[in-house]
Amino acid sequence: MKQQNKSRHRKPNLQQNGNDKEKHSSVQSEKDSKNRVSLELVIFRTSFAIILVGFLVYGLYMNYSVAKSSDRVDGRTVVQRDDGDTFVELDSDIDDTEDGTVSSKEQQRKPSVKQEIPVKLSEKSETETPTEKKPLQPSKTDQTQKSRLSKSQNQNGGKSQKNNKQKTTTLSSGNVKEIEKEVEEFKATYLKKMSPKKIFVDGRRLPPVELLPQKPNNSSVRVFLYDEFLSEQECDGLMRAHDSHVKESSKINPLICFDTIETLRKHIKTARKKVKVTPADFIPGTFCVNETFSRQLSGWLKSNWSYSTAFYPGESKFSKIMEFRVKEATQLLPENGGKFQITSYPQGIGYKTHTDCIEDNADERDRMATILVYLQDVEDGGETKFPELGIWVKPRKGRALVWNNMNEEGKCEALSVHNAAKVNKGHKYILQRWYYYKNFYSLGKRPPEPELPVRASGTPRVNCDEYEKGSCRWYDEWNYEHLVDYRNQRINLK
């Protein structure tokens, strides 16, 4: 009996031991499974953290690289890429404020920061027929016209003189003496010839191609062509900046100026308007008609003119890039160069036959050479023609023309005469710069604008001259050619 009882008790003990082993094995497997899951989760989280840190480091590196390799000057972002390619992006909706910070609130874009330096020589408008470049300024008689101008303003829309008065430069006597000393110590440099050669720009090979005259002549004028002188990005950026500035400036009606009252009468006759014109329609002391009449003329003439905007050396990084490229290709010295001017020609617009220098002029401070770059193809028309040489060139994006207007003795070559054919289809854009035979202190510096006519800040001007041969041209800046006293002084010096 006792043995049976023992055996009876053993069976349950064996079964329990088996269950305990199974239970222990199950618990152990669950622990192993949990450990594997925890290990995989740790590996996943660690990998994710490493990848995230890598992206953050890469992003910081890229931001630093872009900030280091780009400059923003006057609404233009000039980027020097790692491969050496330099291009220009010009934004129209962001301005540079006076303290150097960027403001997105002001939508009116200014082409540059003016250098308010009193100069004795004001560089004339670049697309106009050259005139005497003597050290002239409007005389003090212009100041006596202010009271009369106030009355004229009241008749031209009722705007107060406070709102319309231009900002003038105020310099201390110390600054004036310092500038006078700089003028006295200035040593002129002469630029007697150009020497075109092959250069390489951003991987582009730019050989000069001389355009030989098709008519026999004994002139020293030579015309050279460079294709792809500017890249597509540079051309596009310049056109965007120009269009944006013209659009913003055109919100203010321009004041229209004429060479003579007869030119004005001929324009009115062409517009088929019967209006009696008298000297009273002109702003006192100027050859510009008053604001009310200018507004009427803009409608009658249907704003049928070219548009020119200017920027000066040092006002943008591109100006430095451009003048260096020109020097490398042609040996034209930057210190003998004037301002840069972008001009656009809408359909139906061209420019008269003219020389860039003044014939029979004893003054050596004249335009020795011209470089002109087409910023866009033109479907039909818009050619640059040298009628006396039998040379004509079709606009092509990035193509540059360069030629001399004067010989090595400093005399204006009459056979350098040229014109811009009318645009029959499309829109023409060009960038121009003029290089002078003898430079002078104010060359390439933005001159202070004249006080007359009193006008709203940012008011553009339109010049119309020589009705039969000339054309009307819109400008974003003012020179002295429209002032009566300035012209009288110039005539007396001839």
Short mmCIF file of C-alpha atoms in Angstrom, two decimals:
data_model
loop_
_atom_site.label_atom_id
_atom_site.label_comp_id
_atom_site.label_asym_id
_atom_site.label_seq_id
_atom_site.Cartn_x
_atom_site.Cartn_y
_atom_site.Cartn_z
CA MET A 1 0.00 0.00 0.00
CA LYS A 2 2.74 2.41 0.88
CA GLN A 3 4.52 1.65 -2.37
CA GLN A 4 1.36 2.25 -4.34
CA ASN A 5 0.83 5.50 -2.56
CA LYS A 6 4.35 6.62 -3.41
CA SER A 7 3.90 5.78 -7.01
CA ARG A 8 0.59 7.52 -6.99
CA HIS A 9 2.23 10.63 -5.63
CA ARG A 10 5.11 10.54 -8.14
CA LYS A 11 2.90 10.88 -11.17
CA PRO A 12 1.53 14.24 -10.18
CA ASN A 13 5.06 15.44 -9.34
CA LEU A 14 6.36 14.50 -12.79
CA GLN A 15 3.54 16.26 -14.49
CA GLN A 16 4.10 19.39 -12.40
CA ASN A 17 7.81 19.38 -13.17
CA GLY A 18 7.05 19.17 -16.87
CA ASN A 19 4.66 22.09 -16.61
CA ASP A 20 7.24 24.15 -14.72
CA LYS A 21 9.82 23.55 -17.44
CA GLU A 22 7.42 24.53 -20.16
CA LYS A 23 6.42 27.63 -18.25
CA HIS A 24 10.05 28.58 -17.68
CA SER A 25 10.85 28.04 -21.34
CA SER A 26 7.90 30.23 -22.37
CA VAL A 27 8.92 33.05 -20.05
CA GLN A 28 12.50 32.87 -21.30
CA SER A 29 11.37 33.08 -24.94
CA GLU A 30 9.19 36.09 -24.17
CA LYS A 31 12.12 37.80 -22.49
CA ASP A 32 14.35 37.06 -25.48
CA SER A 33 11.69 38.42 -27.83
CA LYS A 34 11.33 41.61 -25.83
CA ASN A 35 15.11 42.06 -25.74
CA ARG A 36 15.29 41.70 -29.53
CA VAL A 37 12.50 44.24 -30.02
CA SER A 38 14.20 46.68 -27.64
CA LEU A 39 17.53 46.24 -29.41
CA GLU A 40 15.95 46.85 -32.84
CA LEU A 41 14.18 49.95 -31.53
CA VAL A 42 17.44 51.33 -30.12
CA ILE A 43 19.21 50.68 -33.44
CA PHE A 44 16.37 52.38 -35.38
CA ARG A 45 16.32 55.42 -33.13
CA THR A 46 20.09 55.77 -33.22
CA SER A 47 20.15 55.54 -37.03
CA PHE A 48 17.36 58.10 -37.37
CA ALA A 49 19.16 60.51 -35.04
CA ILE A 50 22.38 60.18 -37.03
CA ILE A 51 20.55 60.86 -40.31
CA LEU A 52 18.74 63.87 -38.83
CA VAL A 53 21.99 65.35 -37.51
CA GLY A 54 23.55 64.83 -40.95
CA PHE A 55 20.75 66.76 -42.67
CA LEU A 56 21.05 69.60 -40.17
CA VAL A 57 24.80 69.87 -40.67
CA TYR A 58 24.36 69.80 -44.48
CA GLY A 59 21.71 72.52 -44.32
CA LEU A 60 23.91 74.77 -42.19
CA TYR A 61 26.81 74.22 -44.59
CA MET A 62 24.70 75.15 -47.65
CA ASN A 63 23.33 78.28 -46.00
CA TYR A 64 26.85 79.35 -45.08
CA SER A 65 28.10 78.70 -48.62
CA VAL A 66 25.32 80.71 -50.27
CA ALA A 67 25.71 83.57 -47.80
CA LYS A 68 29.43 83.61 -48.41
CA SER A 69 29.29 83.44 -52.20
CA SER A 70 26.49 85.92 -52.91
CA ASP A 71 26.22 89.66 -52.72
CA ARG A 72 23.06 91.74 -52.87
CA VAL A 73 23.55 95.24 -54.20
CA ASP A 74 20.79 97.55 -55.35
CA GLY A 75 18.21 94.81 -55.79
CA ARG A 76 20.68 92.54 -57.58
CA THR A 77 21.91 89.20 -56.27
CA VAL A 78 25.28 88.44 -57.85
CA VAL A 79 26.26 84.83 -57.19
CA GLN A 80 29.73 83.35 -57.66
CA ARG A 81 29.17 79.63 -58.05
CA ASP A 82 31.72 76.95 -57.16
CA ASP A 83 32.39 76.28 -60.83
CA GLY A 84 33.39 79.91 -61.36
CA ASP A 85 30.24 80.95 -63.22
CA THR A 86 29.01 84.39 -62.21
CA PHE A 87 25.46 85.40 -62.90
CA VAL A 88 23.12 88.19 -61.88
CA GLU A 89 19.64 87.95 -60.47
CA LEU A 90 17.80 91.25 -60.20
CA ASP A 91 14.74 91.38 -58.01
CA SER A 92 12.15 94.10 -58.36
CA ASP A 93 10.21 93.79 -55.13
CA ILE A 94 12.96 94.43 -52.57
CA ASP A 95 14.78 97.70 -51.98
CA ASP A 96 17.96 98.67 -50.23
CA THR A 97 17.33 101.21 -47.52
CA GLU A 98 19.65 104.09 -46.71
CA ASP A 99 21.20 102.28 -43.75
CA GLY A 100 22.07 99.27 -45.91
CA THR A 101 19.28 96.99 -44.71
CA VAL A 102 16.79 95.43 -47.10
CA SER A 103 13.20 96.63 -46.98
CA SER A 104 10.37 94.72 -48.65
CA LYS A 105 7.73 97.28 -47.71
CA GLU A 106 8.77 99.91 -50.20
CA GLN A 107 7.86 98.69 -53.64
CA GLN A 108 9.45 101.56 -55.54
CA ARG A 109 12.83 100.34 -56.66
CA LYS A 110 15.67 102.81 -56.96
CA PRO A 111 18.42 101.99 -59.45
CA SER A 112 21.20 102.88 -57.06
CA VAL A 113 22.37 105.00 -54.18
CA LYS A 114 23.29 108.42 -55.46
CA GLN A 115 26.71 109.82 -54.79
CA GLU A 116 25.90 113.39 -53.89
CA ILE A 117 29.11 115.02 -55.08
CA PRO A 118 29.10 118.51 -56.60
CA VAL A 119 30.71 118.27 -59.99
CA LYS A 120 31.61 120.87 -62.55
CA LEU A 121 31.06 118.52 -65.46
CA SER A 122 27.73 116.77 -65.75
CA GLU A 123 27.85 113.74 -67.98
CA LYS A 124 25.19 114.14 -70.61
CA SER A 125 22.50 111.67 -71.46
CA GLU A 126 24.07 108.73 -73.22
CA THR A 127 21.70 108.20 -76.11
CA GLU A 128 21.52 111.84 -77.05
CA THR A 129 23.61 113.43 -79.77
CA PRO A 130 26.80 114.62 -78.06
CA THR A 131 27.09 118.22 -76.98
CA GLU A 132 29.91 120.32 -75.58
CA LYS A 133 31.23 118.96 -72.30
CA LYS A 134 32.50 122.18 -70.75
CA PRO A 135 32.62 122.77 -67.00
CA LEU A 136 29.26 124.49 -66.87
CA GLN A 137 26.58 124.75 -64.24
CA PRO A 138 23.30 126.66 -64.30
CA SER A 139 23.86 130.24 -63.24
CA LYS A 140 22.32 131.88 -60.20
CA THR A 141 19.57 133.37 -62.33
CA ASP A 142 17.81 130.00 -62.09
CA GLN A 143 17.33 130.58 -58.39
CA THR A 144 15.26 133.69 -59.08
CA GLN A 145 12.68 131.55 -60.82
CA LYS A 146 11.57 129.72 -57.67
CA SER A 147 8.71 132.05 -56.83
CA ARG A 148 7.42 131.83 -60.40
CA LEU A 149 7.75 128.04 -60.27
CA SER A 150 5.60 127.88 -57.15
CA LYS A 151 2.76 129.55 -59.03
CA SER A 152 3.37 127.23 -61.98
CA GLN A 153 3.08 124.24 -59.67
CA ASN A 154 -0.26 125.36 -58.36
CA GLN A 155 -1.48 125.42 -61.93
CA ASN A 156 -0.06 121.94 -62.53
CA GLY A 157 -2.20 119.84 -60.25
CA GLY A 158 -2.11 121.83 -57.01
CA LYS A 159 0.81 119.92 -55.50
CA SER A 160 2.71 121.71 -52.75
CA GLN A 161 6.30 122.73 -53.23
CA LYS A 162 7.18 120.80 -50.11
CA ASN A 163 6.17 117.52 -51.74
CA ASN A 164 7.68 118.30 -55.12
CA LYS A 165 10.96 119.86 -54.11
CA GLN A 166 13.98 117.75 -54.97
CA LYS A 167 16.42 116.66 -52.33
CA THR A 168 19.51 118.83 -52.60
CA THR A 169 22.98 118.14 -51.38
CA THR A 170 24.22 120.01 -48.34
CA LEU A 171 27.97 119.84 -47.82
CA SER A 172 30.07 121.47 -45.18
CA SER A 173 32.80 123.90 -46.18
CA GLY A 174 35.34 121.28 -45.16
CA ASN A 175 33.88 118.73 -47.57
CA VAL A 176 33.74 121.28 -50.36
CA LYS A 177 37.40 122.18 -49.86
CA GLU A 178 38.33 118.52 -49.80
CA ILE A 179 36.53 117.88 -53.08
CA GLU A 180 38.06 121.00 -54.64
CA LYS A 181 41.46 119.66 -53.64
CA GLU A 182 40.67 116.28 -55.23
CA VAL A 183 39.65 118.04 -58.44
CA GLU A 184 42.87 120.07 -58.49
CA GLU A 185 45.00 116.98 -57.87
CA PHE A 186 43.13 114.83 -60.39
CA LYS A 187 45.40 113.62 -63.17
CA ALA A 188 43.67 112.81 -66.43
CA THR A 189 44.43 109.61 -68.33
CA TYR A 190 44.23 109.28 -72.09
CA LEU A 191 42.66 106.41 -73.97
CA LYS A 192 43.83 106.58 -77.56
CA LYS A 193 42.99 103.16 -78.94
CA MET A 194 41.43 99.79 -78.24
CA SER A 195 43.02 96.38 -78.81
CA PRO A 196 40.41 93.59 -79.01
CA LYS A 197 41.59 90.08 -78.22
CA LYS A 198 40.21 86.63 -77.41
CA ILE A 199 39.16 85.96 -73.82
CA PHE A 200 37.51 83.14 -71.88
CA VAL A 201 34.52 83.79 -69.60
CA ASP A 202 32.92 81.03 -67.50
CA GLY A 203 34.06 78.40 -70.00
CA ARG A 204 32.93 80.44 -73.00
CA ARG A 205 35.52 81.23 -75.68
CA LEU A 206 35.02 84.81 -76.87
CA PRO A 207 37.08 85.67 -79.94
CA PRO A 208 36.65 89.13 -81.53
CA VAL A 209 35.35 89.22 -85.10
CA GLU A 210 36.22 92.36 -87.05
CA LEU A 211 33.44 93.59 -89.34
CA LEU A 212 35.14 94.92 -92.45
CA PRO A 213 33.69 97.99 -94.18
CA GLN A 214 31.83 97.28 -97.39
CA LYS A 215 32.54 100.77 -98.68
CA PRO A 216 36.04 102.09 -99.40
CA ASN A 217 37.21 104.73 -96.93
CA ASN A 218 40.28 106.16 -95.22
CA SER A 219 38.74 106.19 -91.75
CA SER A 220 40.33 104.75 -88.62
CA VAL A 221 36.96 103.40 -87.41
CA ARG A 222 37.03 99.66 -86.67
CA VAL A 223 34.01 97.63 -85.58
CA PHE A 224 34.34 94.34 -83.66
CA LEU A 225 31.78 91.76 -82.62
CA TYR A 226 31.76 89.33 -79.66
CA ASP A 227 29.05 86.68 -79.45
CA GLU A 228 27.96 85.50 -75.96
CA PHE A 229 29.79 88.40 -74.31
CA LEU A 230 27.10 88.33 -71.61
CA SER A 231 25.48 85.12 -70.42
CA GLU A 232 21.75 84.45 -70.64
CA GLN A 233 21.42 84.88 -66.87
CA GLU A 234 23.16 88.27 -67.00
CA CYS A 235 20.98 89.46 -69.88
CA ASP A 236 17.77 88.28 -68.21
CA GLY A 237 18.71 89.89 -64.92
CA LEU A 238 19.46 93.26 -66.51
CA MET A 239 16.19 93.24 -68.46
CA ARG A 240 14.17 92.36 -65.34
CA ALA A 241 15.75 95.20 -63.37
CA HIS A 242 15.18 97.65 -66.21
CA ASP A 243 11.54 96.68 -66.77
CA SER A 244 10.79 96.79 -63.06
CA HIS A 245 12.31 100.25 -62.64
CA VAL A 246 10.56 101.62 -65.72
CA LYS A 247 7.22 100.23 -64.54
CA GLU A 248 7.61 101.75 -61.08
CA SER A 249 8.87 105.11 -62.37
CA SER A 250 6.08 105.30 -64.93
CA LYS A 251 3.56 105.65 -62.12
CA ILE A 252 4.56 109.32 -62.22
CA ASN A 253 3.86 111.20 -65.44
CA PRO A 254 7.08 112.44 -67.08
CA LEU A 255 7.88 116.04 -67.83
CA ILE A 256 8.51 116.44 -71.56
CA CYS A 257 11.34 118.68 -72.80
CA PHE A 258 12.01 119.92 -76.35
CA ASP A 259 15.01 121.38 -78.13
CA THR A 260 12.87 124.15 -79.64
CA ILE A 261 9.28 125.31 -79.59
CA GLU A 262 9.08 124.40 -83.29
CA THR A 263 9.75 120.75 -82.46
CA LEU A 264 6.87 120.84 -80.00
CA ARG A 265 4.54 122.36 -82.60
CA LYS A 266 5.46 119.67 -85.15
CA HIS A 267 4.68 116.90 -82.66
CA ILE A 268 1.31 118.48 -81.94
CA LYS A 269 0.58 118.74 -85.66
CA THR A 270 1.44 115.06 -86.14
CA ALA A 271 -0.97 114.20 -83.32
CA ARG A 272 -3.66 116.17 -85.25
CA LYS A 273 -4.35 118.50 -82.37
CA LYS A 274 -5.15 122.16 -82.78
CA VAL A 275 -3.43 123.79 -79.86
CA LYS A 276 -1.77 127.18 -79.73
CA VAL A 277 1.64 126.93 -78.12
CA THR A 278 3.38 129.88 -76.48
CA PRO A 279 6.46 130.30 -74.26
CA ALA A 280 4.08 130.44 -71.30
CA ASP A 281 3.54 126.69 -71.67
CA PHE A 282 7.16 126.07 -70.69
CA ILE A 283 8.38 125.92 -67.10
CA PRO A 284 10.40 129.10 -66.47
CA GLY A 285 14.13 128.65 -66.99
CA THR A 286 13.69 125.36 -68.86
CA PHE A 287 12.74 123.89 -72.21
CA CYS A 288 10.23 121.56 -70.49
CA VAL A 289 6.49 122.06 -70.68
CA ASN A 290 4.51 122.17 -67.46
CA GLU A 291 3.02 119.13 -65.77
CA THR A 292 -0.50 119.55 -67.12
CA PHE A 293 0.66 119.99 -70.70
CA SER A 294 3.16 117.12 -70.35
CA ARG A 295 0.32 114.83 -69.27
CA GLN A 296 -1.71 115.81 -72.32
CA LEU A 297 1.24 115.32 -74.66
CA SER A 298 1.95 111.85 -73.24
CA GLY A 299 -1.56 110.83 -74.28
CA TRP A 300 -1.34 112.47 -77.67
CA LEU A 301 2.07 110.96 -78.44
CA LYS A 302 0.92 107.61 -76.96
CA SER A 303 4.17 107.38 -74.99
CA ASN A 304 5.87 106.51 -78.26
CA TRP A 305 9.49 106.56 -77.13
CA SER A 306 12.44 104.48 -75.93
CA TYR A 307 13.18 103.97 -72.22
CA SER A 308 16.61 104.40 -70.62
CA THR A 309 17.75 103.64 -67.08
CA ALA A 310 21.25 104.18 -65.74
CA PHE A 311 23.56 102.78 -63.10
CA TYR A 312 27.06 103.95 -62.25
CA PRO A 313 30.39 102.22 -61.52
CA GLY A 314 30.49 100.83 -58.00
CA GLU A 315 26.72 100.87 -57.52
CA SER A 316 26.49 97.13 -58.13
CA LYS A 317 28.86 94.19 -58.29
CA PHE A 318 27.87 93.63 -61.91
CA SER A 319 29.36 97.01 -62.87
CA LYS A 320 32.75 95.77 -61.66
CA ILE A 321 32.34 92.45 -63.47
CA MET A 322 31.37 94.21 -66.69
CA GLU A 323 34.13 96.81 -66.74
CA PHE A 324 36.75 94.14 -65.96
CA ARG A 325 35.47 91.93 -68.79
CA VAL A 326 35.53 94.86 -71.21
CA LYS A 327 39.07 95.75 -70.18
CA GLU A 328 40.26 92.16 -70.68
CA ALA A 329 38.64 91.93 -74.11
CA THR A 330 39.37 95.40 -75.53
CA GLN A 331 41.95 97.14 -73.27
CA LEU A 332 39.44 99.96 -72.69
CA LEU A 333 40.32 101.43 -69.29
CA PRO A 334 37.61 101.43 -66.59
CA GLU A 335 38.70 104.87 -65.35
CA ASN A 336 37.87 106.30 -68.77
CA GLY A 337 34.37 104.83 -68.76
CA GLY A 338 31.14 106.65 -67.99
CA LYS A 339 27.86 105.33 -66.69
CA PHE A 340 26.10 102.14 -67.80
CA GLN A 341 22.79 102.62 -69.57
CA ILE A 342 20.08 100.09 -70.40
CA THR A 343 17.70 101.15 -73.18
CA SER A 344 14.61 99.36 -74.41
CA TYR A 345 12.91 99.99 -77.75
CA PRO A 346 9.24 99.00 -78.09
CA GLN A 347 7.85 98.03 -81.47
CA GLY A 348 8.01 100.89 -83.96
CA ILE A 349 10.85 102.72 -82.16
CA GLY A 350 14.42 103.28 -83.31
CA TYR A 351 17.04 106.01 -83.00
CA LYS A 352 18.31 108.59 -85.45
CA THR A 353 21.62 108.59 -87.32
CA HIS A 354 24.30 110.20 -85.14
CA THR A 355 27.89 110.07 -83.97
CA ASP A 356 28.74 109.38 -80.33
CA CYS A 357 31.46 112.03 -80.43
CA ILE A 358 31.29 115.70 -81.45
CA GLU A 359 32.67 116.59 -84.83
CA ASP A 360 35.11 119.52 -85.04
CA ASN A 361 35.39 119.58 -81.27
CA ALA A 362 38.59 120.75 -79.63
CA ASP A 363 37.66 119.26 -76.26
CA GLU A 364 39.38 115.92 -75.77
CA ARG A 365 36.88 114.90 -73.09
CA ASP A 366 34.77 113.09 -75.67
CA ARG A 367 33.60 109.57 -76.39
CA MET A 368 36.49 107.68 -77.88
CA ALA A 369 34.83 104.24 -77.99
CA THR A 370 31.43 102.60 -77.50
CA ILE A 371 30.44 99.13 -76.35
CA LEU A 372 26.87 97.99 -76.98
CA VAL A 373 25.46 94.63 -75.87
CA TYR A 374 22.14 93.21 -77.07
CA LEU A 375 20.18 91.68 -74.19
CA GLN A 376 17.55 89.95 -76.31
CA ASP A 377 16.93 88.67 -79.83
CA VAL A 378 14.66 90.82 -82.01
CA GLU A 379 12.30 89.07 -84.39
CA ASP A 380 12.39 91.77 -87.06
CA GLY A 381 14.28 95.06 -87.23
CA GLY A 382 16.36 96.78 -84.57
CA GLU A 383 19.67 96.42 -86.43
CA THR A 384 22.63 98.68 -85.65
CA LYS A 385 23.74 100.25 -88.93
CA PHE A 386 26.87 102.15 -89.98
CA PRO A 387 25.66 103.62 -93.29
CA GLU A 388 29.00 105.18 -94.30
CA LEU A 389 30.86 101.91 -93.73
CA GLY A 390 28.25 99.54 -95.16
CA ILE A 391 28.09 97.59 -91.88
CA TRP A 392 24.94 96.41 -90.14
CA VAL A 393 24.47 94.00 -87.23
CA LYS A 394 21.39 92.05 -86.19
CA PRO A 395 20.57 91.91 -82.46
CA ARG A 396 21.35 88.61 -80.78
CA LYS A 397 21.15 87.91 -77.06
CA GLY A 398 24.52 88.43 -75.37
CA ARG A 399 26.22 89.77 -78.53
CA ALA A 400 28.49 92.79 -78.05
CA LEU A 401 29.57 95.43 -80.55
CA VAL A 402 32.56 97.65 -79.84
CA TRP A 403 33.96 100.39 -82.05
CA ASN A 404 36.08 103.55 -81.87
CA ASN A 405 34.51 106.95 -82.55
CA MET A 406 37.76 108.94 -82.49
CA ASN A 407 41.21 108.47 -83.98
CA GLU A 408 44.43 108.31 -81.97
CA GLU A 409 44.88 112.08 -82.30
CA GLY A 410 41.61 112.68 -80.48
CA LYS A 411 39.54 113.77 -83.47
CA CYS A 412 35.95 112.65 -83.97
CA GLU A 413 35.58 110.35 -86.97
CA ALA A 414 32.62 111.40 -89.11
CA LEU A 415 32.37 107.90 -90.59
CA SER A 416 31.53 106.47 -87.17
CA VAL A 417 27.98 107.71 -87.75
CA HIS A 418 25.38 105.01 -86.98
CA ASN A 419 21.71 104.48 -86.19
CA ALA A 420 19.28 102.03 -84.62
CA ALA A 421 16.72 100.69 -87.09
CA LYS A 422 13.09 100.65 -85.99
CA VAL A 423 11.86 97.52 -84.28
CA ASN A 424 9.31 95.99 -86.66
CA LYS A 425 8.42 93.03 -84.46
CA GLY A 426 9.45 92.24 -80.92
CA HIS A 427 11.21 94.32 -78.24
CA LYS A 428 14.83 95.44 -78.26
CA TYR A 429 17.05 95.80 -75.16
CA ILE A 430 20.65 97.02 -75.11
CA LEU A 431 23.32 97.80 -72.52
CA GLN A 432 25.74 100.59 -73.43
CA ARG A 433 28.82 102.25 -72.02
CA TRP A 434 30.96 105.04 -73.45
CA TYR A 435 34.72 105.40 -72.99
CA TYR A 436 36.34 108.83 -73.16
CA TYR A 437 39.56 109.89 -74.89
CA LYS A 438 40.50 112.04 -71.88
CA ASN A 439 38.82 111.36 -68.57
CA PHE A 440 37.86 113.94 -65.95
CA TYR A 441 37.06 114.03 -62.25
CA SER A 442 33.28 113.67 -62.46
CA LEU A 443 33.33 110.94 -65.12
CA GLY A 444 31.57 107.81 -63.89
CA LYS A 445 30.19 109.56 -60.79
CA ARG A 446 26.46 110.08 -60.39
CA PRO A 447 26.02 113.87 -60.55
CA PRO A 448 23.54 115.78 -58.38
CA GLU A 449 20.38 116.52 -60.33
CA PRO A 450 19.43 120.15 -61.07
CA GLU A 451 16.73 121.83 -58.99
CA LEU A 452 14.84 122.96 -62.08
CA PRO A 453 12.22 122.10 -62.96
CA VAL A 454 10.79 121.70 -59.46
CA ARG A 455 9.19 118.27 -59.55
CA ALA A 456 8.06 115.32 -57.49
CA SER A 457 10.80 112.94 -56.41
CA GLY A 458 11.31 110.22 -59.01
CA THR A 459 9.72 112.15 -61.86
CA PRO A 460 11.13 110.89 -65.18
CA ARG A 461 11.89 113.14 -68.13
CA VAL A 462 11.32 112.77 -71.86
CA ASN A 463 13.56 114.54 -74.38
CA CYS A 464 12.28 115.25 -77.90
CA ASP A 465 14.59 116.90 -80.43
CA GLU A 466 15.20 117.33 -84.16
CA TYR A 467 11.73 116.33 -85.28
CA GLU A 468 12.74 115.19 -88.78
CA LYS A 469 15.73 113.11 -87.66
CA GLY A 470 15.26 112.74 -83.95
CA SER A 471 13.00 110.90 -81.58
CA CYS A 472 11.60 111.13 -78.07
CA ARG A 473 13.44 109.33 -75.29
CA TRP A 474 12.42 108.60 -71.68
CA TYR A 475 15.06 108.82 -68.92
CA ASP A 476 15.05 108.00 -65.22
CA GLU A 477 17.52 110.80 -64.37
CA TRP A 478 17.97 114.50 -65.11
CA ASN A 479 20.92 116.35 -66.61
CA TYR A 480 21.35 120.05 -67.46
CA GLU A 481 20.54 120.01 -71.17
CA HIS A 482 16.99 121.26 -70.60
CA LEU A 483 18.07 124.44 -68.77
CA VAL A 484 18.00 127.74 -70.66
CA ASP A 485 21.08 129.20 -68.96
CA TYR A 486 23.09 126.04 -69.57
CA ARG A 487 22.37 126.11 -73.29
CA ASN A 488 23.13 129.82 -73.53
CA GLN A 489 26.51 129.35 -71.85
CA ARG A 490 27.28 126.44 -74.14
CA ILE A 491 26.42 128.45 -77.25
CA ASN A 492 28.56 131.39 -76.08
CA LEU A 493 31.57 129.09 -75.68
CA LYS A 494 31.40 127.79 -79.23
#
